[in-house]
PDB file of C-alpha atoms in Angstrom:
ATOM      1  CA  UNK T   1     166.723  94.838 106.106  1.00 81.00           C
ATOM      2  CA  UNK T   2     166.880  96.841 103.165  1.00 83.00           C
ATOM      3  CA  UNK T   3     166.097 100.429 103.080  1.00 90.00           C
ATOM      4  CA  UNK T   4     165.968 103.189 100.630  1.00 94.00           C
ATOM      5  CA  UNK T   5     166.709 106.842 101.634  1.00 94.00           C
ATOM      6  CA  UNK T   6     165.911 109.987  99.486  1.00 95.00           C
ATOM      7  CA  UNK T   7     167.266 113.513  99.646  1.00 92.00           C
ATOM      8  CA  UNK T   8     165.793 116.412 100.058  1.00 93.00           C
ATOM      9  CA  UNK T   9     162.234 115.899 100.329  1.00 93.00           C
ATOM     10  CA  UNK T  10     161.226 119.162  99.014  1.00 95.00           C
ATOM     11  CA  UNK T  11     163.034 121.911  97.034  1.00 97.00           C
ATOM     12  CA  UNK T  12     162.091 125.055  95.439  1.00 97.00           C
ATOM     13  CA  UNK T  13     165.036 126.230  92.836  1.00 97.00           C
ATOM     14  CA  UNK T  14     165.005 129.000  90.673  1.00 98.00           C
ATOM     15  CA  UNK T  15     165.086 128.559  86.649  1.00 97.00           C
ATOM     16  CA  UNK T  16     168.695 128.085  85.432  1.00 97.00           C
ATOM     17  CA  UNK T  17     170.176 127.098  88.969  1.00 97.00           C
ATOM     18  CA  UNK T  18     171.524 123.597  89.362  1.00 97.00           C
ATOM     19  CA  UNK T  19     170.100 120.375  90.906  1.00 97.00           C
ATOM     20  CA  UNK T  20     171.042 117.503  92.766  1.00 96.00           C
ATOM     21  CA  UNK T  21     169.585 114.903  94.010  1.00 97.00           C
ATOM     22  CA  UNK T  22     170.195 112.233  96.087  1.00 96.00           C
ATOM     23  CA  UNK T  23     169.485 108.155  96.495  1.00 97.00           C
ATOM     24  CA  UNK T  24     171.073 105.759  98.681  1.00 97.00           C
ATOM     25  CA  UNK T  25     170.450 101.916  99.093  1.00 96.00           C
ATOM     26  CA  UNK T  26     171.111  99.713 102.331  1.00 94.00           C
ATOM     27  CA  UNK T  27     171.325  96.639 103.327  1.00 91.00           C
ATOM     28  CA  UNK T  28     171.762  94.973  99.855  1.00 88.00           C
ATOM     29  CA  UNK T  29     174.443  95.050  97.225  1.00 87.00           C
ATOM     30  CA  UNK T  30     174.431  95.033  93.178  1.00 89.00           C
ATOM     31  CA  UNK T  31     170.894  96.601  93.037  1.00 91.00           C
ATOM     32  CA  UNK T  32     169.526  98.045  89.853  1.00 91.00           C
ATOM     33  CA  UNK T  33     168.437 101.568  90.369  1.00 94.00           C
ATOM     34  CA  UNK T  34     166.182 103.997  88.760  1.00 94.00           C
ATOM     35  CA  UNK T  35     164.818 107.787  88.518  1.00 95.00           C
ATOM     36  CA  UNK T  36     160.833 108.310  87.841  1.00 94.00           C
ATOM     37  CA  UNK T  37     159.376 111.646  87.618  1.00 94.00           C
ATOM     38  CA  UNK T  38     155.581 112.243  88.206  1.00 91.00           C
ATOM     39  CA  UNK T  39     154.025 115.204  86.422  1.00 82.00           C
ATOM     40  CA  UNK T  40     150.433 116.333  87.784  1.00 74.00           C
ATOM     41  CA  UNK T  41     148.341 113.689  86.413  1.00 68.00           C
ATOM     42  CA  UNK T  42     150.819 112.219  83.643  1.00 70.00           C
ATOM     43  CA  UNK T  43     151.733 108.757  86.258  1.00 84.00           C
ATOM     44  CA  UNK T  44     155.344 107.964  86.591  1.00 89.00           C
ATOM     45  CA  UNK T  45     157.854 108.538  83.855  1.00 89.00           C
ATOM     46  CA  UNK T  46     161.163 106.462  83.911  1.00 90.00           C
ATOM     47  CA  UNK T  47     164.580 108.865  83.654  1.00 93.00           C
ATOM     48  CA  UNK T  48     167.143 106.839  83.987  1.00 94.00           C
ATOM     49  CA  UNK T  49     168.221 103.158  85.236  1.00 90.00           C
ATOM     50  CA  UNK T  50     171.289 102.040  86.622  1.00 92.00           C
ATOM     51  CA  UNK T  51     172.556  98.236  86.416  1.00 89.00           C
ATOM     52  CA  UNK T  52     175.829  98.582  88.042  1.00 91.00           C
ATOM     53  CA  UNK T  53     178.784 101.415  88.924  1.00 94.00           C
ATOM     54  CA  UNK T  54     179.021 104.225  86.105  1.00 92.00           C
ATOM     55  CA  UNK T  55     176.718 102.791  83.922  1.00 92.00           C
ATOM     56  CA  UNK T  56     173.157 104.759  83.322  1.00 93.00           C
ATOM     57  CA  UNK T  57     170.499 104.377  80.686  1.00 90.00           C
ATOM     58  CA  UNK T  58     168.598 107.343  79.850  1.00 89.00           C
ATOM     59  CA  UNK T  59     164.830 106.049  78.829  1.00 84.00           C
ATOM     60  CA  UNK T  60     164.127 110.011  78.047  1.00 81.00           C
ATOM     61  CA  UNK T  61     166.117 112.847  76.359  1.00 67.00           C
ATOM     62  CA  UNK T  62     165.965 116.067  78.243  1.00 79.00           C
ATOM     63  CA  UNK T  63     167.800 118.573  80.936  1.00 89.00           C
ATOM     64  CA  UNK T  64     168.808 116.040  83.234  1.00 94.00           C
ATOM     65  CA  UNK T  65     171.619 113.908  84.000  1.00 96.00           C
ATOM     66  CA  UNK T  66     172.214 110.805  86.502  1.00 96.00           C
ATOM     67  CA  UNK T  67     175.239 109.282  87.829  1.00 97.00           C
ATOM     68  CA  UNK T  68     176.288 105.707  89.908  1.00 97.00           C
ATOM     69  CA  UNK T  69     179.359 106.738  91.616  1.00 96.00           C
ATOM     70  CA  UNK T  70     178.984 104.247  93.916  1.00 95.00           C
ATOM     71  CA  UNK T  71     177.115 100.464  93.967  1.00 95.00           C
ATOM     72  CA  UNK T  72     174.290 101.880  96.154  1.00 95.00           C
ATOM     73  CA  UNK T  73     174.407 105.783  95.322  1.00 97.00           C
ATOM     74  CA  UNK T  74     172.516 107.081  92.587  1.00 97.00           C
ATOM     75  CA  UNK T  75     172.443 110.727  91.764  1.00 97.00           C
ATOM     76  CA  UNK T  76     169.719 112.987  89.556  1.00 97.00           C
ATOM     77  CA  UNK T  77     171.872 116.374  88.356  1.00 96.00           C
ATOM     78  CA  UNK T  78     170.943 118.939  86.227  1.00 96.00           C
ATOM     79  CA  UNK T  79     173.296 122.096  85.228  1.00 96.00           C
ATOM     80  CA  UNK T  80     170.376 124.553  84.856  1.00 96.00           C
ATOM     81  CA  UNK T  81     167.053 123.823  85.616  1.00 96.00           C
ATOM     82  CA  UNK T  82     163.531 124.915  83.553  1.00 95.00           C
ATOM     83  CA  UNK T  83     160.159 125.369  84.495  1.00 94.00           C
ATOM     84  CA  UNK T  84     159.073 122.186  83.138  1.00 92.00           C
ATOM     85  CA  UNK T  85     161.656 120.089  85.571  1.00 94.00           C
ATOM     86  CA  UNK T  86     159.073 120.332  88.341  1.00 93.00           C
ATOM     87  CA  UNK T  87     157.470 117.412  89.777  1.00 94.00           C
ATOM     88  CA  UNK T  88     157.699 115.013  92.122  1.00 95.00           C
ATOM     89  CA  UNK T  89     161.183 112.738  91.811  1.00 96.00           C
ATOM     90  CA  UNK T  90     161.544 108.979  93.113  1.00 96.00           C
ATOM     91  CA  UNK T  91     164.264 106.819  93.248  1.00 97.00           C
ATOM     92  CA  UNK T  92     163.488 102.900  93.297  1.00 95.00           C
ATOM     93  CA  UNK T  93     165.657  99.857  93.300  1.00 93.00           C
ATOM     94  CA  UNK T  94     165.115  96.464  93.088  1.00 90.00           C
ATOM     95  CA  UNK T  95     167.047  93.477  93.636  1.00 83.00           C
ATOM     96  CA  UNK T  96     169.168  92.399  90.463  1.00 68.00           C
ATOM     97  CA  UNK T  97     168.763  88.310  89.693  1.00 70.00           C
ATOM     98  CA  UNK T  98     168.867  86.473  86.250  1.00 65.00           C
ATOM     99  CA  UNK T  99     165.619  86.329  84.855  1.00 63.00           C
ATOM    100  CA  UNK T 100     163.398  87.472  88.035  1.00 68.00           C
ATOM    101  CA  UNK T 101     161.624  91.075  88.545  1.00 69.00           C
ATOM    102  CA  UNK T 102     161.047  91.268  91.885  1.00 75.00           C
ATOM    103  CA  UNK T 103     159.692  94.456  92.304  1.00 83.00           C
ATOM    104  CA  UNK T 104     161.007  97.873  92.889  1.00 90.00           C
ATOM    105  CA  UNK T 105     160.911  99.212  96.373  1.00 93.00           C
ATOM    106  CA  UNK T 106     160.724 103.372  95.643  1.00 95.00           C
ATOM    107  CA  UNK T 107     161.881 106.298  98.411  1.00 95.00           C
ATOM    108  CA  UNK T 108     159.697 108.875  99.695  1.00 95.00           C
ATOM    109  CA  UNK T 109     160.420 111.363  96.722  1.00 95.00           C
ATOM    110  CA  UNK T 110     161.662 114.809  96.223  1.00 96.00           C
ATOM    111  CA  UNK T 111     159.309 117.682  95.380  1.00 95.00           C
ATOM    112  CA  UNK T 112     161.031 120.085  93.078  1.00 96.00           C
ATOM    113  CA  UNK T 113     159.160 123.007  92.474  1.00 96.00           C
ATOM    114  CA  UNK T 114     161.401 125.692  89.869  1.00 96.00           C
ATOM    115  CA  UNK T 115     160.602 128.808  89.883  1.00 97.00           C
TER     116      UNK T 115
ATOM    117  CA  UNK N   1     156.788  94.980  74.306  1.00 75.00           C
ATOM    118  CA  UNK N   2     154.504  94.572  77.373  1.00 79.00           C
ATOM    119  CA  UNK N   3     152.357  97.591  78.264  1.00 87.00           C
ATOM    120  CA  UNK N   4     149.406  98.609  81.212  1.00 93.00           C
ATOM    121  CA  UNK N   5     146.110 100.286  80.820  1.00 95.00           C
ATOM    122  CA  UNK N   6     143.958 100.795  83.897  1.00 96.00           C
ATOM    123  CA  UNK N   7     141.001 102.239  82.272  1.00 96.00           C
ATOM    124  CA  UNK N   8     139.501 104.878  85.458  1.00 95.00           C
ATOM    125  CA  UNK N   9     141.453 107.683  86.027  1.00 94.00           C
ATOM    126  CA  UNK N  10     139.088 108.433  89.469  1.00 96.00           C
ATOM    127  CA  UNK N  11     136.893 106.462  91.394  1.00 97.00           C
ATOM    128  CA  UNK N  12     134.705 107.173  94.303  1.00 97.00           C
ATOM    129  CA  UNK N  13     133.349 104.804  96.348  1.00 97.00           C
ATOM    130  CA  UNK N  14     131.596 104.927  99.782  1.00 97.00           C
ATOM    131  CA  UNK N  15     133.619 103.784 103.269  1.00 97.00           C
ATOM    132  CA  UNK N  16     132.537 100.254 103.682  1.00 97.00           C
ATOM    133  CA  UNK N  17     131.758  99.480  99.877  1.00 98.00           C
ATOM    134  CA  UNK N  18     133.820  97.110  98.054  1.00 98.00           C
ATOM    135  CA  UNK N  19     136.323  98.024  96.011  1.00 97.00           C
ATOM    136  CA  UNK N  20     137.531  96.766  92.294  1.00 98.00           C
ATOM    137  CA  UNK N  21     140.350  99.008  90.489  1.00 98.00           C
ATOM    138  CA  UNK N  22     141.123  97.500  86.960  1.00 98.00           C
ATOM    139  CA  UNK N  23     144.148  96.593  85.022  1.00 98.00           C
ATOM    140  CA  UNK N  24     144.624  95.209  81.744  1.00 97.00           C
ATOM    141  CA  UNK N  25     148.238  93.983  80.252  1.00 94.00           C
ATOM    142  CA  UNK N  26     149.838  93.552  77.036  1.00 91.00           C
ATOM    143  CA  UNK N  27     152.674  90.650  76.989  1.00 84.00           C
ATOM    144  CA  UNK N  28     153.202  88.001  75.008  1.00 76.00           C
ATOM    145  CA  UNK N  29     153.848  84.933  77.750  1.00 77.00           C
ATOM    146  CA  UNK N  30     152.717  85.162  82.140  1.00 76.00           C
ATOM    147  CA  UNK N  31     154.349  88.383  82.784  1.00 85.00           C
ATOM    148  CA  UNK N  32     155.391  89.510  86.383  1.00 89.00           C
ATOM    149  CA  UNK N  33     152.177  91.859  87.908  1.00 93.00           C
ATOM    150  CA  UNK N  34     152.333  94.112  90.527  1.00 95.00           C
ATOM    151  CA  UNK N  35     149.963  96.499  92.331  1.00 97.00           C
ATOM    152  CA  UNK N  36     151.311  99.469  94.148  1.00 97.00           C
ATOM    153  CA  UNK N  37     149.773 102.573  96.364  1.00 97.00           C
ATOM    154  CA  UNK N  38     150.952 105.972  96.574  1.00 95.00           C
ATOM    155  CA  UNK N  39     149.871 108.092  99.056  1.00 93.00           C
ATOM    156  CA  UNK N  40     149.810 111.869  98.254  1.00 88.00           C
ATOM    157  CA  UNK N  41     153.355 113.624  98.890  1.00 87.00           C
ATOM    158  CA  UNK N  42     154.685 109.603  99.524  1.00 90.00           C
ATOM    159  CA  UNK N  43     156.527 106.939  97.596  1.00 92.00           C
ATOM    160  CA  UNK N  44     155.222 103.773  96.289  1.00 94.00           C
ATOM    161  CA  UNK N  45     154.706 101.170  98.210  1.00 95.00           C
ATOM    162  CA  UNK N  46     154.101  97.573  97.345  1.00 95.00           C
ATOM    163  CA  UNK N  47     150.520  95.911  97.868  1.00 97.00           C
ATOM    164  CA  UNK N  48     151.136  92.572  96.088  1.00 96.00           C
ATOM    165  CA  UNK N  49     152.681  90.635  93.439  1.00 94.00           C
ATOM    166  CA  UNK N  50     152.117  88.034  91.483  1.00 93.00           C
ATOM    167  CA  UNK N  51     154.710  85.283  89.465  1.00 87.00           C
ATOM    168  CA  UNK N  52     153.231  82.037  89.284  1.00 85.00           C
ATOM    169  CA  UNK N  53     151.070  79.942  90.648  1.00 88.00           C
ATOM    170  CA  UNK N  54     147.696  80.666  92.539  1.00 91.00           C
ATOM    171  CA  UNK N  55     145.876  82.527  90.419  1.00 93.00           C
ATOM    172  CA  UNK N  56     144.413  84.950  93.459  1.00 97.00           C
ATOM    173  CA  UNK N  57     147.098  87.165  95.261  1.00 96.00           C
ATOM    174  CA  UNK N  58     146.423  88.527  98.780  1.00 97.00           C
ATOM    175  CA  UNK N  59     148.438  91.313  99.666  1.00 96.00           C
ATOM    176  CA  UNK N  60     148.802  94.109 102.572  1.00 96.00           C
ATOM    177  CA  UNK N  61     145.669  96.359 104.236  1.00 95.00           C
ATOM    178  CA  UNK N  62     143.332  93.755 102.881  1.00 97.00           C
ATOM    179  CA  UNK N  63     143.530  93.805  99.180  1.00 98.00           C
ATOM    180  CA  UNK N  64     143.756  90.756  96.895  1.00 98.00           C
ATOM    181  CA  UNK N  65     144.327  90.726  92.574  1.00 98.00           C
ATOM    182  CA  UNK N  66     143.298  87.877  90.253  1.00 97.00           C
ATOM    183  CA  UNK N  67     145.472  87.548  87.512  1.00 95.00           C
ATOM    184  CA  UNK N  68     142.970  86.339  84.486  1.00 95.00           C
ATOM    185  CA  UNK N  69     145.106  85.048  81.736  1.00 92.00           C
ATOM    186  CA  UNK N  70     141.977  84.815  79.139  1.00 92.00           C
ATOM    187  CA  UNK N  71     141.036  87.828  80.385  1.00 94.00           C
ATOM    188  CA  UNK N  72     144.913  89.802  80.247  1.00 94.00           C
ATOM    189  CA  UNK N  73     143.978  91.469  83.230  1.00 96.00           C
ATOM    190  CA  UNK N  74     145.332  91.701  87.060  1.00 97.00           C
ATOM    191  CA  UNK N  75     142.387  93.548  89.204  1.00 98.00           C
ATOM    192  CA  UNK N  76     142.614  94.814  92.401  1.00 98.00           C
ATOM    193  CA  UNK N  77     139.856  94.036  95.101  1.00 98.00           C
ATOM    194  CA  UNK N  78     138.846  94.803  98.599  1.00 98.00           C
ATOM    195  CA  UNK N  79     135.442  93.502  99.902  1.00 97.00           C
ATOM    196  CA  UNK N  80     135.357  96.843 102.801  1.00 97.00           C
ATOM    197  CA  UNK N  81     136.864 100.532 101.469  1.00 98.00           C
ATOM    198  CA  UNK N  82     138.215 102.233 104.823  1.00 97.00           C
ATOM    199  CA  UNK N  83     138.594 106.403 104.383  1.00 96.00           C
ATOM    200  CA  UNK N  84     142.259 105.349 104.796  1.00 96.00           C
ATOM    201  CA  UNK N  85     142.007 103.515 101.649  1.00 97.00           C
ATOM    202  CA  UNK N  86     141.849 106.734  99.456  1.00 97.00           C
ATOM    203  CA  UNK N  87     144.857 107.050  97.443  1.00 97.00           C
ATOM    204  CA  UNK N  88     146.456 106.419  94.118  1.00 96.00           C
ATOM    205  CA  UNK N  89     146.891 102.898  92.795  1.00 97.00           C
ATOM    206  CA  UNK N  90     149.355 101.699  90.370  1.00 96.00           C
ATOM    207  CA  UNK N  91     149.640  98.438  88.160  1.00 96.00           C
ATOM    208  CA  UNK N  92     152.852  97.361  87.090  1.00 94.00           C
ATOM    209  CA  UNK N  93     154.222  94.792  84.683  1.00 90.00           C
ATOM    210  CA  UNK N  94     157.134  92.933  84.378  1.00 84.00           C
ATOM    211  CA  UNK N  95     158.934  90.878  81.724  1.00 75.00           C
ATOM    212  CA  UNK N  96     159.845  87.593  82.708  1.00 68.00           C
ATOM    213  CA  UNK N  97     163.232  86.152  81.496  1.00 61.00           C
ATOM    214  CA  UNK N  98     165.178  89.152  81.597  1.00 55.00           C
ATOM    215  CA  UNK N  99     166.344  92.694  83.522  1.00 58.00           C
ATOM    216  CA  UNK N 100     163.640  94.165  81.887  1.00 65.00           C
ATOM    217  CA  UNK N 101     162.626  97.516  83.709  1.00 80.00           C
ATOM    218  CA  UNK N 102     158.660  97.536  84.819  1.00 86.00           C
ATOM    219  CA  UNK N 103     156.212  99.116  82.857  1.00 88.00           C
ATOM    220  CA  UNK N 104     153.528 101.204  84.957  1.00 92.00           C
ATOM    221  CA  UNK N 105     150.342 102.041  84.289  1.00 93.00           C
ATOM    222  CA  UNK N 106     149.162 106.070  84.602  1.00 92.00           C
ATOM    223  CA  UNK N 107     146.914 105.241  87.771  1.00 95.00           C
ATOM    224  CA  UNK N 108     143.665 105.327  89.426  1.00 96.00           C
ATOM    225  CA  UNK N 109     142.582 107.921  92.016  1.00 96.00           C
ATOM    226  CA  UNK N 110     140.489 106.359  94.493  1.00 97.00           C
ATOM    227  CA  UNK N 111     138.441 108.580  97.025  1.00 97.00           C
ATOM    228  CA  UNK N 112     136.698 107.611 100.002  1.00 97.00           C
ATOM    229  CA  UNK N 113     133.073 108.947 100.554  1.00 96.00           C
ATOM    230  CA  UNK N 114     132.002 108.758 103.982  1.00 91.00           C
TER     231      UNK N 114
END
């Protein structure tokens, strides 16, 4: 079966340090992945979205970065973090067929709180 | 482009009550619908889906959506709220004939009166 793992599940940083985080898939191969951020009240907001190795859209300009080193690795970076980075970070994937949405299936999330 | 509204931000409703949470979609043609719950710290996890066919989903915990075509809108129901119930519920729309990403709606708070 598939799973979804995400790392760390809570962080507190201070402003200007750097930031990564981490998102692995199992148990499935060629899966598109993707980076939401929830603000307090503000529902998700889409980051970034991978469809394959090395290659990232970014749905929102700002301080962060993403990378797909690998098929089922997905990374959230930033070089120096602000006080407006905080929230609550999920990772989701879903299963990559012509013409068919399936669904995402999302981690447990990362808390990142910068102080 | 397709995009969700779910109209209550909060809801309250006693244990035992039924339960409605609305959604309304924008999309030209039957898009993909979804319904998803997010406990607080937790992840999103999937209640049910709907692609074709019968127009009344069930889904986990007891829920069920109707997906209203006249109506462009993909409610939520359970007939019995349990205190377990209390959460935050998401809508979700998809794009059919392509890798288009979902689009989410901002949520409903439900809480659980006992």
């Amino acid at each position: 079966s598939q799973t979804i793992h995400q790392w760390p599940a809570t962080l507190v940083q201070p402003v200007g340090s750097p930031l990564s985080l981490e998102c692995t898939v199992e148990g499935t191969s060629n899966p598109n992945l993707y980076w939401y951020r929830q603000a307090a009240g503000r529902g998700l907001q889409l980051l970034f979205y991978s469809v394959g190795i090395g290659q990232i859209s970014s749905e929102v300009p700002q301080n962060l970065s993403a990378s797909r080193p690998q098929d089922r690795q997905f990374i959230l970076s930033s070089k120096k973090l602000l006080l407006s980075d905080s929230g609550f970070y999920l990772c989701a994937w879903s299963v990559r067929t012509g013409g068919v949405n399936y669904g995402y299936t999302f981690g447990s999330g990362t808390r990142l709180t910068v102080v | 482009a397709q995009s969700v509204t779910q109209p209550d931000i909060h809801i309250t409703v006693s244990e035992g009550a039924s339960l409605e949470l609305r959604c309304n979609y924008s999309y030209g043609a039957t898009p993909y619908l979804f319904w998803y719950v997010q406990s607080p710290g937790q992840g999103l996890q999937l209640l049910l889906k709907y692609f074709s066919g019968d127009t009344l989903v069930q889904g986990i915990k007891g829920f069920e959506a109707e997906f209203k075509r006249s109506q462009s809108s993909f409610n939520l129901r359970k007939p019995s709220v349990h205190w377990s119930d209390a959460a935050e519920y998401f809508c979700a729309v998809g794009a059919r004939g392509s890798q288009g990403n979902l689009i989410f709606g901002k949520g409903t708070k439900l809480s659980v009166k006992p």
